[in-house]
Coordinates of C-alpha atoms in Angstrom, one line a residue:
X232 CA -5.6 -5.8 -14.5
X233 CA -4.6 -9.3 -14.5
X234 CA -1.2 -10.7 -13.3
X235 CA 0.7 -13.6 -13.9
X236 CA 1.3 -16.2 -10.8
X237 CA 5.2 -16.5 -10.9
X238 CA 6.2 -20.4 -11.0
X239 CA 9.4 -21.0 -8.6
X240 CA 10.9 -24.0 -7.0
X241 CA 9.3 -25.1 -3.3
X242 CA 11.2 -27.6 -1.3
X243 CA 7.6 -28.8 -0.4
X244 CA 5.9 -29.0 -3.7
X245 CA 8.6 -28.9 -6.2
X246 CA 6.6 -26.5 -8.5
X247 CA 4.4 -23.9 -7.3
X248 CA 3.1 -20.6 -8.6
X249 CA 2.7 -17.4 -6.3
X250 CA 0.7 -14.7 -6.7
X251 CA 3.4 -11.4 -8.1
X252 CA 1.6 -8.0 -9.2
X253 CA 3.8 -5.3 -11.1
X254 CA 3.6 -2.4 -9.4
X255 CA 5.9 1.1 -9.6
X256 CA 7.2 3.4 -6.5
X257 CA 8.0 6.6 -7.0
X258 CA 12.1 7.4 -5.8
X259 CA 14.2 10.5 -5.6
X260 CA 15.4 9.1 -9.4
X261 CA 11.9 8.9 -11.0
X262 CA 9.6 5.8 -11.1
X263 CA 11.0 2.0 -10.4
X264 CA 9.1 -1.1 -11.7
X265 CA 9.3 -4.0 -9.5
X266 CA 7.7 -7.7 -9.4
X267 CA 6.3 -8.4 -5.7
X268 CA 5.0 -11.4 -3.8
X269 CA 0.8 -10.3 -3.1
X270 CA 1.2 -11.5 0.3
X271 CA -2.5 -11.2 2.3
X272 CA -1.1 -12.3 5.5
X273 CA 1.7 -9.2 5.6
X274 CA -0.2 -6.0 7.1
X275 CA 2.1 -3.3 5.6
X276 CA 4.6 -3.5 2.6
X277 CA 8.2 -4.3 2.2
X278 CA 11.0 -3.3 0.4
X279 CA 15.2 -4.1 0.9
X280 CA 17.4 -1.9 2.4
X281 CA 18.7 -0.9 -1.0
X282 CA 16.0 1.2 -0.6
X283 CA 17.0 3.6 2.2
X284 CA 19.1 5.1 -0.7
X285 CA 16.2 5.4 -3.3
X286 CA 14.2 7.2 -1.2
X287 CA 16.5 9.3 0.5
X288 CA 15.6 8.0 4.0
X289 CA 18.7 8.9 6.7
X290 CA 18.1 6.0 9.6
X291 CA 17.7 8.0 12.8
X292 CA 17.7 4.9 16.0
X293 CA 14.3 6.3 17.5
X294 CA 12.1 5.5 13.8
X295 CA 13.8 2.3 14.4
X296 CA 10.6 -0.4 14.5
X297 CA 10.8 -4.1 14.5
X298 CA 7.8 -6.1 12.5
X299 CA 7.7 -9.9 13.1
X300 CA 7.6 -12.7 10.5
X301 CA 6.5 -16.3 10.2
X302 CA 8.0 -18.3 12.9
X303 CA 8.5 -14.5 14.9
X304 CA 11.5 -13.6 13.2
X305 CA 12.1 -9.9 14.0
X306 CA 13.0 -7.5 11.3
X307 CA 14.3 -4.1 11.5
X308 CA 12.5 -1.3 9.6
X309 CA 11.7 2.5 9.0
X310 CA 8.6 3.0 8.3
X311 CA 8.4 5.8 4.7
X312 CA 4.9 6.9 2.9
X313 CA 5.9 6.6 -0.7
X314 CA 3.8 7.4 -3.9
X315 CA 2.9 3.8 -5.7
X316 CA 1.2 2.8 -8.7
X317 CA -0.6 -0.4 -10.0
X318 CA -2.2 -0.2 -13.3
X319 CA -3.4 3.3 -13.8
X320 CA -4.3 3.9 -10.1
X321 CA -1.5 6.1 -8.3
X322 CA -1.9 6.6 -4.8
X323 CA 0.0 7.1 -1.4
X324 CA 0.7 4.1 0.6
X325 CA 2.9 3.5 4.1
X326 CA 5.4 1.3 3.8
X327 CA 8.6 -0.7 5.4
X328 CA 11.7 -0.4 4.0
X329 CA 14.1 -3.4 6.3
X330 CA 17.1 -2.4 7.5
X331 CA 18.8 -5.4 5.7
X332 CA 18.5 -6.5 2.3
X333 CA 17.5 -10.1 2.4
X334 CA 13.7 -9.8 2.4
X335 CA 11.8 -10.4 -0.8
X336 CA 9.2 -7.1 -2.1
X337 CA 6.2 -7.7 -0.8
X338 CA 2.8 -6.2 -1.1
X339 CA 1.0 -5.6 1.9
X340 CA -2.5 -4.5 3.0
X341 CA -1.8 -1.5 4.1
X342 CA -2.6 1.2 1.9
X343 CA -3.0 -0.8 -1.1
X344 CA -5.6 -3.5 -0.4
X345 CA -8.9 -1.1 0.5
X346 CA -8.1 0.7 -3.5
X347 CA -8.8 -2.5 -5.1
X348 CA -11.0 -6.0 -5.0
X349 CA -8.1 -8.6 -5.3
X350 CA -9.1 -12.1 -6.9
X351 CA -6.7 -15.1 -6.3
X352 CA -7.5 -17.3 -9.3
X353 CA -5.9 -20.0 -8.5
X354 CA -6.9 -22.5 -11.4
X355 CA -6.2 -20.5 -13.9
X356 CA -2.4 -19.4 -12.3
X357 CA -3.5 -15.3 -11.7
X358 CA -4.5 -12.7 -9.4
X359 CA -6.6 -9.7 -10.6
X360 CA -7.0 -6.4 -9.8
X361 CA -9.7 -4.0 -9.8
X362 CA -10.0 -0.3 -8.8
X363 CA -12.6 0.3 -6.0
X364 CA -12.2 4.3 -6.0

């Protein structure tokens, strides 16, 4: 499977193209498609707070975790194992949801990076994906 690098605006390049797969998670309401960021550096997964909702996840204050960005910004999250597909590979894969809605979807190691070999293709603007199991 081969996926598109999405070309955005950088306030340090100008133009720039980041790696995006399009994957689906499995909510109370059926299947959702969504574009995220591949992100190598991210151990786990993340989705918005919109989420919570989706997935039917009540916030209790002890599954309350905080995961740390670039810079050590600290985010808020509950941590949900949620059925996810890329391609024709479906599997189970932990995730964070935040508890605020201003991060972007991104697609973590966790869970997701052991079922495939990942190429960055840089040249030629895509990343591809290939089932290991």
């Amino acid at each position: 499977m081969k996926f598109p690098c999405q070309k955005e605006k950088s306030s340090l390049f100008g133009e720039i193209y980041r790696p995006i797969v399009e994957l689906e998670v499995e909510t109370r309401a059926g299947w959702i498609t969504l574009l995220a960021y591949i992100d190598s550096g991210a151990d786990i997964s993340i989705l918005p707070a919109s989420f919570l909702k989706a997935f039917g996840v009540t916030v209790e204050e002890e599954e309350i975790r905080e995961i740390r960005g670039i810079g050590g910004a600290k985010v808020p999250v509950i941590m949900k194992d949620v059925r996810m597909k890329i391609g024709e590979l479906t599997f189970n894969s932990k995730i964070a949801i935040a508890l605020i809605e201003d991060v972007p979807y991104i697609l973590g190691r966790e869970g997701v990076f052991d079922k495939f070999e990942i190429c960055f293709r840089q040249k030629e603007k895509i990343v591809e994906f290939k089932p290991t199991t």
